[in-house]
């Protein structure tokens, strides 16, 4: 009964259009005042202690680093490098978009930021070269999802905070799946371009490739700073986030000089706005998780699912269907903060590795970014191309089908995710 009341109230508030953070907070407060004797002081205490975790500090730093890179011309240099490497293949600029998204994903941690940075440059370029709108927007919106799978990833940090998992192990676990998905999306792009007879770029000389690599070098080095620092033990993932923000500021202002001191306050303000929004949602979700736990709801759901006798295979089918459905209506951070505390205990009880489970959830969130009606990447690409949501939803279908096939592989072949962190001694 408690579960029905809590989730019914939350669903009602979300349906009427209330922001997810406010809906979570009002759900908890309404239930506590009506059905429990919990003192109000514990609410404020739980919200503040919940966001005191050291790992949460990584979120604003990664957001800040991504904004410095987006405004600092790093994306343009990565696009030039990607075009010199794969632009001569069938689909030319489309293939370049996939590689550029993968490279930018490895330094930004955000999927919408990747779509904005790469799409605002490459989509107009593809249209100018004769690519249809559906192909141009579809490839960027889909490949932009790599921003939350290839580390560093803000979504992975949220999962780690919610489930007390290792951020470093999750980052390493995302490397091979991220690279494999980039290959899958690249193959899909190549196939679509081949069917449509789309143009390709002239093959670049090795001198041209070296020149574009040299120009993109300082941006690409951020990958080494973050991942190398974490793997070597030089600093924690949170410290790596802080280092990435400082490094991104330095190269954007002093090395590339694309960002002026007058623009810095706007970048800081944009980052603060996004960070405060996410932190408020996290604080409300922690409070929501607290009331669920106090009412023994996750434990009850876990016992019920285990007694159904589904086993790991059946449970993961249900998890994927549930997450894909939720991805149609909610953005990734909200889904993780609401559902992870419920699903995680069941996964652990069934012997599913927490890191593998985190990668499964992340891939589901990535697919949710391109499924209507609330796919963030669809909205971002739609804003760039001035096309409707229906046209955008149709445009991403080939890549969506490929990603669903990839999800099945990730779900039932754990070694794809676990081999690297296990080899590095993180598991």
Short mmCIF file of C-alpha atoms in Angstrom, two decimals, residues 230-374:
data_model
loop_
_atom_site.label_atom_id
_atom_site.label_comp_id
_atom_site.label_asym_id
_atom_site.label_seq_id
_atom_site.Cartn_x
_atom_site.Cartn_y
_atom_site.Cartn_z
CA UNK A 230 42.51 7.56 -12.30
CA UNK A 231 44.18 4.36 -13.50
CA UNK A 232 47.61 5.32 -12.19
CA UNK A 233 46.14 6.19 -8.80
CA UNK A 234 47.46 9.74 -9.07
CA UNK A 235 44.02 11.08 -8.19
CA UNK A 236 40.45 9.95 -7.52
CA UNK A 237 37.63 10.38 -10.07
CA UNK A 238 36.48 13.50 -8.22
CA UNK A 239 39.97 14.97 -8.28
CA UNK A 240 40.18 14.00 -11.95
CA UNK A 241 37.01 16.03 -12.57
CA UNK A 242 38.57 19.06 -10.89
CA UNK A 243 41.75 18.60 -12.90
CA UNK A 244 39.74 18.34 -16.12
CA UNK A 245 37.97 21.65 -15.37
CA UNK A 246 41.28 23.43 -14.71
CA UNK A 247 42.90 21.86 -17.78
CA UNK A 248 39.92 22.71 -20.02
CA UNK A 249 40.01 26.33 -18.80
CA UNK A 250 43.74 26.55 -19.48
CA UNK A 251 43.67 25.20 -23.04
CA UNK A 252 40.51 27.14 -23.99
CA UNK A 253 41.86 30.49 -22.71
CA UNK A 254 45.64 30.29 -23.01
CA UNK A 255 46.46 27.59 -25.60
CA UNK A 256 43.70 27.83 -28.21
CA UNK A 257 42.66 31.35 -27.14
CA UNK A 258 39.12 30.78 -28.44
CA UNK A 259 37.60 31.79 -25.11
CA UNK A 260 38.07 35.36 -23.90
CA UNK A 261 38.02 36.50 -20.29
CA UNK A 262 34.77 38.36 -21.00
CA UNK A 263 33.08 35.05 -21.89
CA UNK A 264 34.20 33.23 -18.74
CA UNK A 265 31.45 34.61 -16.44
CA UNK A 266 28.77 33.27 -18.82
CA UNK A 267 30.42 29.83 -18.92
CA UNK A 268 30.60 29.79 -15.12
CA UNK A 269 26.98 30.89 -14.79
CA UNK A 270 25.74 28.27 -17.28
CA UNK A 271 27.69 25.58 -15.44
CA UNK A 272 26.35 26.74 -12.06
CA UNK A 273 22.77 26.68 -13.35
CA UNK A 274 23.08 23.14 -14.68
CA UNK A 275 24.95 21.92 -11.59
CA UNK A 276 22.41 23.41 -9.16
CA UNK A 277 19.56 21.81 -11.10
CA UNK A 278 21.21 18.37 -10.96
CA UNK A 279 22.22 18.72 -7.31
CA UNK A 280 18.66 19.67 -6.35
CA UNK A 281 17.33 16.60 -8.18
CA UNK A 282 19.96 14.44 -6.45
CA UNK A 283 19.07 15.83 -3.01
CA UNK A 284 15.34 15.21 -3.63
CA UNK A 285 16.07 11.72 -4.98
CA UNK A 286 18.14 10.87 -1.90
CA UNK A 287 15.19 11.90 0.23
CA UNK A 288 12.93 9.74 -1.96
CA UNK A 289 15.31 6.81 -1.55
CA UNK A 290 15.29 7.38 2.22
CA UNK A 291 11.49 7.11 2.48
CA UNK A 292 11.47 4.02 0.23
CA UNK A 293 14.06 2.34 2.44
CA UNK A 294 12.31 3.30 5.66
CA UNK A 295 9.10 1.75 4.32
CA UNK A 296 11.02 -1.41 3.27
CA UNK A 297 9.80 -1.01 -0.33
CA UNK A 298 13.03 -1.98 -2.20
CA UNK A 299 13.45 -4.99 0.04
CA UNK A 300 9.84 -6.04 -0.54
CA UNK A 301 10.16 -5.66 -4.32
CA UNK A 302 13.44 -7.58 -4.25
CA UNK A 303 11.88 -10.47 -2.32
CA UNK A 304 8.88 -10.50 -4.67
CA UNK A 305 11.02 -10.63 -7.83
CA UNK A 306 13.31 -13.31 -6.39
CA UNK A 307 10.31 -15.44 -5.41
CA UNK A 308 9.02 -15.19 -8.97
CA UNK A 309 11.96 -17.40 -9.89
CA UNK A 310 12.92 -15.34 -12.95
CA UNK A 311 16.66 -15.71 -12.44
CA UNK A 312 19.23 -13.23 -13.77
CA UNK A 313 18.18 -13.66 -17.42
CA UNK A 314 14.51 -12.95 -16.84
CA UNK A 315 15.25 -10.15 -14.37
CA UNK A 316 17.50 -8.37 -16.87
CA UNK A 317 14.79 -8.60 -19.54
CA UNK A 318 12.37 -6.87 -17.16
CA UNK A 319 15.01 -4.27 -16.22
CA UNK A 320 15.71 -3.41 -19.85
CA UNK A 321 12.02 -3.12 -20.72
CA UNK A 322 11.37 -0.97 -17.65
CA UNK A 323 14.32 1.33 -18.32
CA UNK A 324 13.51 1.67 -22.02
CA UNK A 325 9.94 2.58 -21.12
CA UNK A 326 11.10 5.08 -18.49
CA UNK A 327 13.54 6.57 -21.03
CA UNK A 328 10.58 7.61 -23.15
CA UNK A 329 9.28 9.93 -20.45
CA UNK A 330 12.16 10.89 -18.15
CA UNK A 331 15.74 12.08 -18.46
CA UNK A 332 18.63 9.79 -17.37
CA UNK A 333 19.55 11.33 -14.02
CA UNK A 334 15.96 11.10 -12.77
CA UNK A 335 15.58 7.47 -13.89
CA UNK A 336 18.78 6.40 -12.17
CA UNK A 337 18.04 8.24 -8.94
CA UNK A 338 14.52 6.80 -8.71
CA UNK A 339 14.93 3.25 -10.03
CA UNK A 340 18.51 2.31 -9.11
CA UNK A 341 17.80 2.05 -5.36
CA UNK A 342 14.94 -0.34 -6.17
CA UNK A 343 16.59 -2.49 -8.86
CA UNK A 344 20.12 -2.60 -7.45
CA UNK A 345 19.38 -4.80 -4.39
CA UNK A 346 17.63 -7.33 -6.63
CA UNK A 347 20.54 -7.41 -9.05
CA UNK A 348 23.01 -8.00 -6.22
CA UNK A 349 20.81 -10.73 -4.72
CA UNK A 350 20.75 -12.48 -8.11
CA UNK A 351 24.55 -12.35 -8.39
CA UNK A 352 24.75 -9.66 -11.07
CA UNK A 353 27.95 -7.62 -10.79
CA UNK A 354 27.18 -4.01 -9.69
CA UNK A 355 29.56 -2.54 -12.28
CA UNK A 356 28.08 -4.63 -15.10
CA UNK A 357 24.60 -3.59 -13.95
CA UNK A 358 25.70 0.05 -14.07
CA UNK A 359 26.82 -0.29 -17.69
CA UNK A 360 23.50 -1.94 -18.62
CA UNK A 361 21.62 0.99 -17.08
CA UNK A 362 23.91 3.51 -18.83
CA UNK A 363 23.31 1.94 -22.27
CA UNK A 364 19.56 2.03 -21.59
CA UNK A 365 19.86 5.71 -20.70
CA UNK A 366 21.76 6.29 -23.92
CA UNK A 367 18.93 4.76 -25.94
CA UNK A 368 16.44 6.86 -23.97
CA UNK A 369 18.21 10.00 -25.20
CA UNK A 370 16.88 9.34 -28.73
CA UNK A 371 13.40 8.01 -27.96
CA UNK A 372 10.38 10.35 -27.93
CA UNK A 373 8.69 12.18 -26.36
CA UNK A 374 11.41 13.26 -23.88
#
